[in-house]
C-alpha positions as CSV (number, residue, x, y, z in Angstrom):
1,F,101.4,117.0,116.3
2,S,103.6,114.5,115.0
3,G,103.6,110.7,114.6
4,C,105.9,107.7,114.6
5,S,105.6,104.0,113.7
6,N,106.5,100.8,114.9
7,K,105.6,99.1,111.7
8,E,108.4,96.6,111.3
9,S,109.5,96.6,107.2
10,K,106.8,94.1,105.3
11,N,106.5,93.0,101.7
12,G,102.0,93.0,101.9
13,T,99.7,94.8,101.2
14,T,97.9,96.9,103.7
15,I,94.4,98.2,103.6
16,C,92.9,100.7,105.8
17,C,89.1,101.3,106.1
18,T,87.2,103.8,108.2
19,I,83.9,101.8,108.8
20,F,83.2,98.4,109.5
21,P,80.7,97.4,106.5
22,I,83.6,98.7,104.2
23,Y,86.6,96.5,106.8
24,D,83.9,93.6,106.0
25,W,83.5,93.4,102.6
26,V,87.0,94.0,101.7
27,S,88.3,91.6,104.5
28,E,85.9,89.1,102.3
29,A,87.5,90.2,99.0
30,C,90.8,89.5,100.2
31,A,90.3,86.2,102.3
32,G,93.0,83.9,101.3
33,C,95.1,86.5,100.0
34,D,98.0,85.9,103.3
35,D,100.0,89.5,102.2
36,I,97.0,91.4,102.7
37,E,96.5,93.2,105.8
38,V,92.8,94.9,106.4
39,I,92.6,97.0,109.4
40,L,89.5,99.0,110.7
41,L,89.9,102.7,112.2
42,E,89.5,101.7,116.0
43,D,86.1,103.1,117.2
44,T,86.5,105.0,120.5
45,G,82.4,103.9,121.1
46,T,81.4,107.3,119.4
47,G,79.2,107.1,116.7
48,M,80.0,107.4,113.2
49,H,79.2,111.0,113.1
50,S,81.7,112.6,115.4
51,F,84.6,110.3,115.2
52,Q,87.5,112.1,114.9
53,P,90.7,109.9,114.2
54,A,93.6,110.2,116.8
55,V,97.2,110.9,115.8
56,K,97.5,106.9,116.0
57,D,95.1,106.5,113.5
58,L,96.1,109.2,111.2
59,V,99.6,107.1,111.3
60,T,97.8,103.9,110.7
61,I,96.2,105.6,107.5
62,D,99.8,107.2,106.7
63,D,101.5,104.0,106.7
64,C,98.8,101.8,104.8
65,D,99.0,101.1,101.0
66,I,95.4,101.7,100.5
67,F,93.3,104.0,102.1
68,I,89.3,103.4,102.1
69,Y,86.9,106.0,103.3
70,V,83.3,106.6,102.7
71,G,83.2,110.4,102.4
72,G,80.3,113.0,103.0
73,E,79.2,114.7,106.2
74,S,80.7,112.0,108.5
75,E,84.1,111.8,106.8
76,A,84.6,115.4,106.2
77,W,87.6,114.7,108.5
78,A,88.9,112.2,106.4
79,E,88.0,113.9,102.8
80,E,90.1,116.6,104.3
81,Y,92.9,114.4,105.6
82,V,94.0,113.4,101.7
83,E,93.0,116.8,100.6
84,K,96.1,118.0,102.8
85,N,98.2,114.5,102.8
86,P,98.3,113.7,99.3
87,S,99.9,109.7,99.1
88,K,102.6,109.2,97.8
89,K,101.5,105.4,96.8
90,D,100.2,104.8,93.5
91,G,96.5,103.8,94.1
92,F,93.1,106.0,95.6
93,V,89.7,104.2,96.2
94,Y,86.9,106.5,96.1
95,V,83.5,104.6,97.8
96,R,80.0,105.9,97.5
97,F,76.9,105.0,98.4
98,M,73.1,105.7,97.1
99,T,70.4,106.3,100.0
100,G,66.7,107.3,99.6
101,D,67.5,110.9,99.6
102,D,69.9,111.2,96.7
103,G,68.7,112.9,94.1
104,E,67.9,110.7,90.1
105,D,71.3,112.0,89.1
106,Y,73.4,111.3,92.2
107,L,75.2,108.0,91.0
108,Y,76.6,110.2,87.9
109,E,76.9,113.2,88.8
110,E,79.3,111.7,91.8
111,A,81.1,109.5,89.3
112,L,82.0,112.7,87.3
113,K,83.0,113.8,90.5
114,A,85.2,111.5,91.1
115,V,87.2,111.2,87.9
116,R,88.2,115.0,88.1
117,D,89.3,114.0,91.6
118,A,91.5,111.7,90.1
119,Q,92.3,113.6,87.4
120,T,93.5,116.3,89.7
121,R,95.8,113.8,91.7
122,H,97.0,113.1,88.4
123,F,96.1,109.3,87.4
124,R,95.4,108.9,83.9
125,Y,92.0,107.8,82.8
126,G,93.6,104.2,81.5
127,D,93.7,104.0,85.2
128,M,90.4,104.1,86.6
129,A,87.4,101.9,86.9
130,I,84.1,102.4,88.5
131,L,82.2,100.0,89.9
132,S,78.4,100.1,90.2
133,K,76.3,96.8,91.3
134,S,74.2,96.1,87.6
135,N,75.7,96.6,84.0
136,K,72.6,98.8,83.1
137,T,74.0,101.2,85.9
138,C,77.8,100.7,84.4
139,S,76.2,101.7,80.6
140,E,74.4,104.7,82.1
141,I,77.3,106.6,84.1
142,A,79.5,105.6,81.5
143,N,76.9,107.0,79.2
144,Y,76.9,110.3,81.4
145,L,81.2,110.2,81.6
146,S,81.2,110.5,77.6
147,S,78.5,113.2,77.9
148,N,80.7,115.3,80.0
149,N,83.6,114.6,77.5
150,I,85.2,111.9,79.2
151,P,86.5,109.0,77.6
152,V,85.1,106.0,78.9
153,V,86.7,102.5,77.5
154,S,85.2,99.2,78.8
155,S,83.4,95.8,77.5
156,D,80.5,97.8,77.4
157,S,81.6,100.8,75.1
158,L,83.7,97.7,73.3
159,L,80.5,96.7,71.7
160,L,79.5,98.0,68.6
161,E,75.8,99.0,70.0
162,S,77.3,101.3,72.2
163,S,79.1,103.5,70.2
164,N,76.6,106.2,68.8
165,E,78.4,107.2,65.7
166,V,78.1,103.2,64.8
167,M,74.3,102.9,65.7
168,L,73.5,106.6,63.3
169,L,75.4,104.6,60.2
170,M,73.6,101.6,61.0
171,N,70.2,103.4,61.0
172,T,70.9,105.3,57.6
């Protein structure tokens, strides 16, 4: 199939979101930024788990500057689309939420998966960022990534007490 866009040339940034909570969060974060347009893919009344994008949705995704989706079983179509249609743009956002059913190492494994996925898309480590709701969790994720040979640079990793090598020297 194919599609075309009637979108006029613009100078701003377009962000396309697949679900309302992400759309709402991004809209709030971008409030007051006149050059950013946040778009929610239209839900045709189907549930999130059975949603399949229409051609116009795929055109919207292709035309946007940033495409944000949650992934997982309910958005397998989005993961498949991104995999088969690599962006020619410079950005990539990978969002994951933890539920009560997720195991203890879920966040760490998902962070490592996200970094490795970004590597396959030819992103450099210095262009990646992992955000979490607490400094403690970020520190734990950084330690996990480091233990898997992923170089980590963050405000916490720059602290002397965060360096195992420095702590070894200080304790001897």
